[in-house]
mmCIF file of C-alpha atoms in Angstrom:
data_model
loop_
_atom_site.group_PDB
_atom_site.id
_atom_site.type_symbol
_atom_site.label_atom_id
_atom_site.label_comp_id
_atom_site.label_asym_id
_atom_site.label_seq_id
_atom_site.Cartn_x
_atom_site.Cartn_y
_atom_site.Cartn_z
ATOM 1 C CA MET A 113 -12.800 10.747 -13.605
ATOM 2 C CA GLY A 114 -9.875 11.575 -15.915
ATOM 3 C CA LEU A 115 -6.699 9.724 -16.302
ATOM 4 C CA PHE A 116 -4.565 11.947 -14.104
ATOM 5 C CA THR A 117 -7.133 11.859 -11.295
ATOM 6 C CA SER A 118 -7.430 8.039 -11.692
ATOM 7 C CA VAL A 119 -3.598 7.540 -11.359
ATOM 8 C CA ALA A 120 -3.417 9.980 -8.409
ATOM 9 C CA VAL A 121 -6.179 8.249 -6.539
ATOM 10 C CA PHE A 122 -4.601 4.683 -7.262
ATOM 11 C CA LEU A 123 -1.183 5.848 -6.000
ATOM 12 C CA THR A 124 -2.757 7.319 -2.868
ATOM 13 C CA ILE A 125 -4.559 4.085 -2.185
ATOM 14 C CA TRP A 126 -1.420 2.122 -2.901
ATOM 15 C CA TRP A 127 0.784 3.942 -0.437
ATOM 16 C CA THR A 128 -1.918 3.813 2.256
ATOM 17 C CA VAL A 129 -2.243 0.052 1.738
ATOM 18 C CA LEU A 130 1.526 -0.376 1.691
ATOM 19 C CA PHE A 131 1.922 1.101 5.131
ATOM 20 C CA ALA A 132 -0.830 -1.131 6.377
ATOM 21 C CA VAL A 133 0.675 -4.272 4.794
ATOM 22 C CA LEU A 134 4.373 -3.612 5.804
ATOM 23 C CA PRO A 135 4.169 -5.060 9.329
ATOM 24 C CA PHE A 136 2.557 -8.354 8.280
ATOM 25 C CA GLY A 137 4.762 -11.377 8.812
ATOM 26 C CA SER A 138 7.704 -9.249 9.805
ATOM 27 C CA LYS A 139 10.021 -10.678 12.415
ATOM 28 C CA SER A 140 12.643 -8.448 14.120
ATOM 29 C CA TYR A 141 16.066 -9.598 15.050
ATOM 30 C CA ARG A 142 15.077 -9.568 18.678
ATOM 31 C CA GLU A 143 11.943 -11.616 18.025
ATOM 32 C CA ALA A 144 13.911 -14.161 16.040
ATOM 33 C CA GLY A 145 16.643 -14.421 18.708
ATOM 34 C CA ILE A 146 19.384 -13.401 16.272
ATOM 35 C CA GLU A 147 22.289 -11.056 17.390
ATOM 36 C CA PRO A 148 22.257 -8.190 14.811
ATOM 37 C CA ALA A 149 25.489 -7.130 13.158
ATOM 38 C CA PRO A 150 26.998 -3.923 14.609
ATOM 39 C CA GLY A 151 25.102 -0.749 13.584
ATOM 40 C CA VAL A 152 21.928 -2.678 12.780
ATOM 41 C CA ASP A 153 18.766 -1.793 14.809
ATOM 42 C CA PRO A 154 17.526 -4.890 16.689
ATOM 43 C CA GLY A 155 13.997 -3.936 15.884
ATOM 44 C CA SER A 156 14.556 -3.969 12.066
ATOM 45 C CA PRO A 157 13.116 -7.014 10.191
ATOM 46 C CA VAL A 158 15.277 -9.919 9.474
ATOM 47 C CA ASN A 159 13.656 -10.537 6.063
ATOM 48 C CA PRO A 160 11.120 -7.995 5.110
ATOM 49 C CA HIS A 161 9.744 -9.984 2.034
ATOM 50 C CA LEU A 162 9.321 -6.622 0.162
ATOM 51 C CA LYS A 163 8.581 -8.230 -3.251
ATOM 52 C CA GLN A 164 5.717 -10.165 -1.822
ATOM 53 C CA LYS A 165 4.334 -7.210 0.048
ATOM 54 C CA PHE A 166 4.518 -4.984 -3.006
ATOM 55 C CA LEU A 167 2.542 -7.533 -4.977
ATOM 56 C CA MET A 168 0.045 -8.046 -2.262
ATOM 57 C CA THR A 169 -0.301 -4.118 -1.896
ATOM 58 C CA THR A 170 -0.799 -3.843 -5.608
ATOM 59 C CA ALA A 171 -3.590 -6.522 -5.666
ATOM 60 C CA ILE A 172 -5.334 -4.989 -2.609
ATOM 61 C CA ALA A 173 -4.973 -1.431 -3.946
ATOM 62 C CA ALA A 174 -6.288 -2.479 -7.400
ATOM 63 C CA GLY A 175 -9.380 -4.027 -5.762
ATOM 64 C CA LEU A 176 -10.078 -1.051 -3.664
ATOM 65 C CA PHE A 177 -9.614 1.352 -6.709
ATOM 66 C CA VAL A 178 -12.006 -0.844 -8.738
ATOM 67 C CA ALA A 179 -14.629 -0.382 -6.053
ATOM 68 C CA PHE A 180 -14.012 3.329 -5.771
ATOM 69 C CA TRP A 181 -14.152 3.687 -9.577
ATOM 70 C CA THR A 182 -17.398 1.731 -9.714
ATOM 71 C CA VAL A 183 -19.033 3.911 -7.026
ATOM 72 C CA ILE A 184 -18.025 7.063 -8.834
ATOM 73 C CA ALA A 185 -19.111 5.651 -12.274
ATOM 74 C CA LEU A 186 -22.536 4.631 -10.927
ATOM 75 C CA GLY A 187 -22.979 8.080 -9.506
ATOM 76 C CA LEU A 188 -23.379 7.015 -5.926
ATOM 77 C CA ILE A 189 -20.932 9.817 -4.966
ATOM 78 C CA GLN A 190 -20.662 12.924 -7.025
ATOM 79 C CA LEU A 191 -17.264 14.688 -7.314
ATOM 80 C CA PRO A 192 -17.279 18.446 -7.467
ATOM 81 C CA PRO A 193 -17.147 19.787 -10.993
ATOM 82 C CA LEU A 194 -13.928 21.329 -12.209
ATOM 83 C CA ARG A 195 -13.964 25.023 -12.886
#
C-alpha cells in the first residue's frame, strides 16, 4: 500500500471515527437547563470539548489504521492490483 493510499485510508477512518465520537459527553443547552443567547440553537452543545475529541479521534483512528495496515501487510486481504 503506497503513501497516498495510506493517507487516504487514514483520513477516511479519521472522519468516520470523528462523527462517531462527536456526541460523546456533549450536553445541550436544554439538557443543561441554561437559557441560550438569542440566535443560538437550544440543541447545540454548551461546551463541545473539540480538542479532546480530536485527540481521542486521532488515537482511535491510528489504532484502527494500524490494524487495517497489518491485515493488508500480512496478506489476509488482497487489494486489487493497479493497472
